Short mmCIF file of C-alpha atoms in Angstrom, two decimals:
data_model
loop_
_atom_site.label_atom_id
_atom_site.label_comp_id
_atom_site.label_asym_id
_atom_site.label_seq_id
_atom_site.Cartn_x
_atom_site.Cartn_y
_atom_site.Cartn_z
CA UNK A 1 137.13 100.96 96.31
CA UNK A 2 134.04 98.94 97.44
CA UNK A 3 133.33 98.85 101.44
CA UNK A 4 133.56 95.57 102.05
CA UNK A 5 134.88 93.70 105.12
CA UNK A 6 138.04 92.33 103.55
CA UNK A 7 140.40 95.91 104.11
CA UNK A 8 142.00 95.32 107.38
CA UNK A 9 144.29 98.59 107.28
CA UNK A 10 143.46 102.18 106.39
CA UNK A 11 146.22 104.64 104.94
CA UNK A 12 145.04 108.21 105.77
CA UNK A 13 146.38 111.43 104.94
CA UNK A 14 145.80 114.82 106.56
CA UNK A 15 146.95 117.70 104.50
CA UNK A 16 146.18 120.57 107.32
CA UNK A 17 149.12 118.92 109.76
CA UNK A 18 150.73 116.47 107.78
CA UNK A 19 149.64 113.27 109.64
CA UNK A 20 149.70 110.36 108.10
CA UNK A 21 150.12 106.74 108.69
CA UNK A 22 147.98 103.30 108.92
CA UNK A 23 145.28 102.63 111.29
CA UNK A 24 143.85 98.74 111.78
CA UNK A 25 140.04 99.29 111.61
CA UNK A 26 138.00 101.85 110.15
CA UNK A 27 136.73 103.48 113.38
CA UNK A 28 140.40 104.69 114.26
CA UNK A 29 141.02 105.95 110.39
CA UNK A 30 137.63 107.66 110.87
CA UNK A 31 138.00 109.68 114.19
CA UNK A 32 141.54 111.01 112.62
CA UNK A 33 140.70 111.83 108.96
CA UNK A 34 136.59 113.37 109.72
CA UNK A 35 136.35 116.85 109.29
CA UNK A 36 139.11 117.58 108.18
CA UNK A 37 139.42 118.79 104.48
CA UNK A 38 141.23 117.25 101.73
CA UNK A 39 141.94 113.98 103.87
CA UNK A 40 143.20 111.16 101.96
CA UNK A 41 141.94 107.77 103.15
CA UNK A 42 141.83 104.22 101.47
CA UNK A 43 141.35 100.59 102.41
CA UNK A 44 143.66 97.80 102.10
CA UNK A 45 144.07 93.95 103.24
CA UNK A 46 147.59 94.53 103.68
CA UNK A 47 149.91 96.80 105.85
CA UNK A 48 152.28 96.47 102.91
CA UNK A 49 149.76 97.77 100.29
CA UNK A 50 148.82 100.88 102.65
CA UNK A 51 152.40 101.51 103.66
CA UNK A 52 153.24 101.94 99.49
CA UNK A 53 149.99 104.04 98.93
CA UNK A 54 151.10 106.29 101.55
CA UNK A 55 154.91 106.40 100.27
CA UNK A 56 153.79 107.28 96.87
CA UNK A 57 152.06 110.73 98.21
CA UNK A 58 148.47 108.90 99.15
CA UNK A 59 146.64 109.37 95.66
CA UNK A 60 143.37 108.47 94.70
CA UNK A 61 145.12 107.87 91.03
CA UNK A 62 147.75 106.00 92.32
CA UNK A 63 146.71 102.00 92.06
CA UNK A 64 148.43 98.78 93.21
CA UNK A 65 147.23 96.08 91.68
CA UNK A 66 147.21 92.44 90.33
CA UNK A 67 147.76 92.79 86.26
CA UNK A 68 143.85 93.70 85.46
CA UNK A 69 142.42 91.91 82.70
CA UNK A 70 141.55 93.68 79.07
CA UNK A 71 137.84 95.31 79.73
CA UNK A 72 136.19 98.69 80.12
CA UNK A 73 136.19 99.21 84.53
CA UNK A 74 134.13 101.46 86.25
CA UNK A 75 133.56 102.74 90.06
CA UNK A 76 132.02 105.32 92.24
CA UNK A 77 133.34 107.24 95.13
CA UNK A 78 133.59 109.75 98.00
CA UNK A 79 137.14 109.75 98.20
CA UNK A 80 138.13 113.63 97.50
CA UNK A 81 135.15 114.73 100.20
CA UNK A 82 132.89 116.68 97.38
CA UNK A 83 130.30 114.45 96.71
CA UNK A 84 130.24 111.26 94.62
CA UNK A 85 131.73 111.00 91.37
CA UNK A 86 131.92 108.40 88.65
CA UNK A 87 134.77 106.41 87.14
CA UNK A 88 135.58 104.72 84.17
CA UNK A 89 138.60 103.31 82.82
CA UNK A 90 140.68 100.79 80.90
CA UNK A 91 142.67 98.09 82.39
CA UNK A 92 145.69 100.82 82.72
CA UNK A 93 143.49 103.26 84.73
CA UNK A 94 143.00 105.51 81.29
CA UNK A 95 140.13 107.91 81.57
CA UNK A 96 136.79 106.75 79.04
CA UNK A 97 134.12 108.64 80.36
CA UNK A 98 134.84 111.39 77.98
CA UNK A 99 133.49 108.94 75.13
CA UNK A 100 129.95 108.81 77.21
CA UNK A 101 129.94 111.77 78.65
CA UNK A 102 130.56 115.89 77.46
CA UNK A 103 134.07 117.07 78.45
CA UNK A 104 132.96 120.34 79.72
CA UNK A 105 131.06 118.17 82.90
CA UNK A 106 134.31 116.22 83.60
CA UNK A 107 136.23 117.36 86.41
CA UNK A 108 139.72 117.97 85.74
CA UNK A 109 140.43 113.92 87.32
CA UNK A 110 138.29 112.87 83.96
CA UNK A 111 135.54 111.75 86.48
CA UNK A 112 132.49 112.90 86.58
CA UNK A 113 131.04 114.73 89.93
CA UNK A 114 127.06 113.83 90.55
CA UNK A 115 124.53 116.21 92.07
CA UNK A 116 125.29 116.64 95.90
CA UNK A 117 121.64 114.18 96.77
CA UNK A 118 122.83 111.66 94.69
CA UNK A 119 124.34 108.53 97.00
CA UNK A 120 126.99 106.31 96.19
CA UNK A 121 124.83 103.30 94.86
CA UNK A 122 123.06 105.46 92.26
CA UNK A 123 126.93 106.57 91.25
CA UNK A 124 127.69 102.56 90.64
CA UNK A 125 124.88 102.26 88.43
CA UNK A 126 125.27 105.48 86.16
CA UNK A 127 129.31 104.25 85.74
CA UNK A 128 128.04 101.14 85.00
CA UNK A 129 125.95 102.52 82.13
CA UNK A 130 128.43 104.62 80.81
CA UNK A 131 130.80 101.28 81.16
CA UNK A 132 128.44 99.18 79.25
CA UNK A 133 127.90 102.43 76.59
CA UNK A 134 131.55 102.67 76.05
CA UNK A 135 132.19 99.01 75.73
CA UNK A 136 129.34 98.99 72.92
CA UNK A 137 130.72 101.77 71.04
CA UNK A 138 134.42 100.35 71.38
CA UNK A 139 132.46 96.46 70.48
CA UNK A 140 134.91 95.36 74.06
CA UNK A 141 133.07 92.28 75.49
CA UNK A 142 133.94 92.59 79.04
CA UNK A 143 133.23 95.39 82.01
CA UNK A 144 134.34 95.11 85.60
CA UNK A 145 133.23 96.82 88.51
CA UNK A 146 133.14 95.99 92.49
CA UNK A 147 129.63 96.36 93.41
CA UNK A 148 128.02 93.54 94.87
CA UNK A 149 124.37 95.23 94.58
CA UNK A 150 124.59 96.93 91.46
CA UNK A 151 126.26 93.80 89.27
CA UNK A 152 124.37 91.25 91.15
CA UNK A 153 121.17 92.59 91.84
CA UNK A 154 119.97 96.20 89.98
CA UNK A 155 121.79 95.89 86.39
CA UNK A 156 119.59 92.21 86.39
CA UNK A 157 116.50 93.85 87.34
CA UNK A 158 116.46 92.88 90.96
CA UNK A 159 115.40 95.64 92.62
CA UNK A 160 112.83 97.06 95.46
CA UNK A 161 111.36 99.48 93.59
CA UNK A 162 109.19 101.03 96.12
CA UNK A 163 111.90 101.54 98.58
CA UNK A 164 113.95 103.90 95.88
CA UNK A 165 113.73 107.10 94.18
CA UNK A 166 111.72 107.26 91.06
CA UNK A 167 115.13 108.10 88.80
CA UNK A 168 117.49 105.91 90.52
CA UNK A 169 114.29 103.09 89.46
CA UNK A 170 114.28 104.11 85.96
CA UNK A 171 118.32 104.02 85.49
CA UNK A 172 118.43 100.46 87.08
CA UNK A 173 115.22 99.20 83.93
CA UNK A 174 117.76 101.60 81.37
CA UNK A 175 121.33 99.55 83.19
CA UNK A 176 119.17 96.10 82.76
CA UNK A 177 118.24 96.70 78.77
CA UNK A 178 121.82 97.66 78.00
CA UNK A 179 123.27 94.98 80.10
CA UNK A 180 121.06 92.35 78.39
CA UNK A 181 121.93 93.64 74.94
CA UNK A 182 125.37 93.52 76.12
CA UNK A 183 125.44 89.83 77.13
CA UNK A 184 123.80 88.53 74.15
CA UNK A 185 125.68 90.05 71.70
CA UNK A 186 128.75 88.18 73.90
CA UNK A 187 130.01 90.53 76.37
CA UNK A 188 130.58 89.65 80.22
CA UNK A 189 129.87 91.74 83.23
CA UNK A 190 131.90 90.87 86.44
CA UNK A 191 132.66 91.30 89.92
CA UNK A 192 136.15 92.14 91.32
CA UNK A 193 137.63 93.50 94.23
CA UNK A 194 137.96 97.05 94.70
CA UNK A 195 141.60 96.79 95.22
CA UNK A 196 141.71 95.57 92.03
CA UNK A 197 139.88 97.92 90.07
CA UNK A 198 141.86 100.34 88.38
CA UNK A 199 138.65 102.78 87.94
CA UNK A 200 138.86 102.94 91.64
CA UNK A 201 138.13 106.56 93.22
CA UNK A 202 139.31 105.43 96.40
CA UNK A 203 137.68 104.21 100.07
CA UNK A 204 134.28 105.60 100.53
CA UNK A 205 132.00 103.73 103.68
#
């Protein structure tokens, strides 16, 4: 689920004691859940939405949603505490990356788990690859995903290239080609909320 200023309650889980419960900003979720391993945590605009993600054992799987539209999703995340790993789905939350990527580097989630330098917005941008491979292969015209910078800005070419690494550079020019391919041959890329992404790997800040 994206960052954004919109989640006004945090769910959090702490495996170690048992604690759980909803906190109103991020600071307070943060001070509870950091350092501790295997914490659970996830952002949400309602107390209502957080309250029903805790009750139904605080899983990253787990997603409450409006009915998603037909479309090849994708994501990125720090939600399980190992590092960021890559999402994509269908509009029920079914696992696709295994038609982009080898099985043997999935995790056993279906995600795939990135190198431990790579950061969160390079992790948008490879799912968004595989998203627009997969949606080529399977000729769907329409991918999702909830970040701003990466739909808006990298995957069009918009990008400060002397402020990044060399490789996350060259995936953005690889993201752009495919994404223009993608669009003239009809497809759609857009933006959605995190809460509403059912490729979502949970809150990561």
């Amino acid at each position: 689920m994206s960052s954004s200023g919109g989640n006004k309650f945090y769910a959090y889980f702490v495996p170690r004691t048992g604690k759980n419960g909803i906190a109103g900003n991020w600071e307070d979720c943060k001070k509870i859940v950091s350092g501790e391993e295997g914490a659970r945590y996830k952002g949400f605009k309602t107390k209502e939405e957080a309250g029903k993600w805790l009750k139904l054992g605080a899983n990253y799987e787990i997603k409450i949603l409006k009915k998603p539209q037909p479309g090849i999703y994708f994501d990125a995340g720090t939600g399980r505490g190992k590092g960021v790993e890559i999402s994509v789905t269908d509009e029920k939350g079914k696992n696709l990356l295994h038609k982009s990527v080898p099985k043997e580097l999935l995790n056993k989630f279906g995600k795939y788990l990135l190198d431990s330098s790579a950061t969160n917005n390079y992790g948008e941008l490879l799912a968004m690859y595989h998203a627009l491979e997969i949606a080529g292969k399977k000729k769907i015209k329409k991918v999702f995903g909830d970040s701003k910078l990466v739909i808006d800005y990298w995957s069009k070419w918009t990008i400060k290239r002397k402020e990044l690494l060399e490789e996350t550079v060259e995936l953005a020019e690889r993201v752009s080609r495919l994404r223009s391919d993608f669009e003239k041959r009809g497809g759609k890329v857009k933006r959605i909320s995190g809460d509403d992404n059912p490729a979502d790997l949970g809150f990561h800040k």
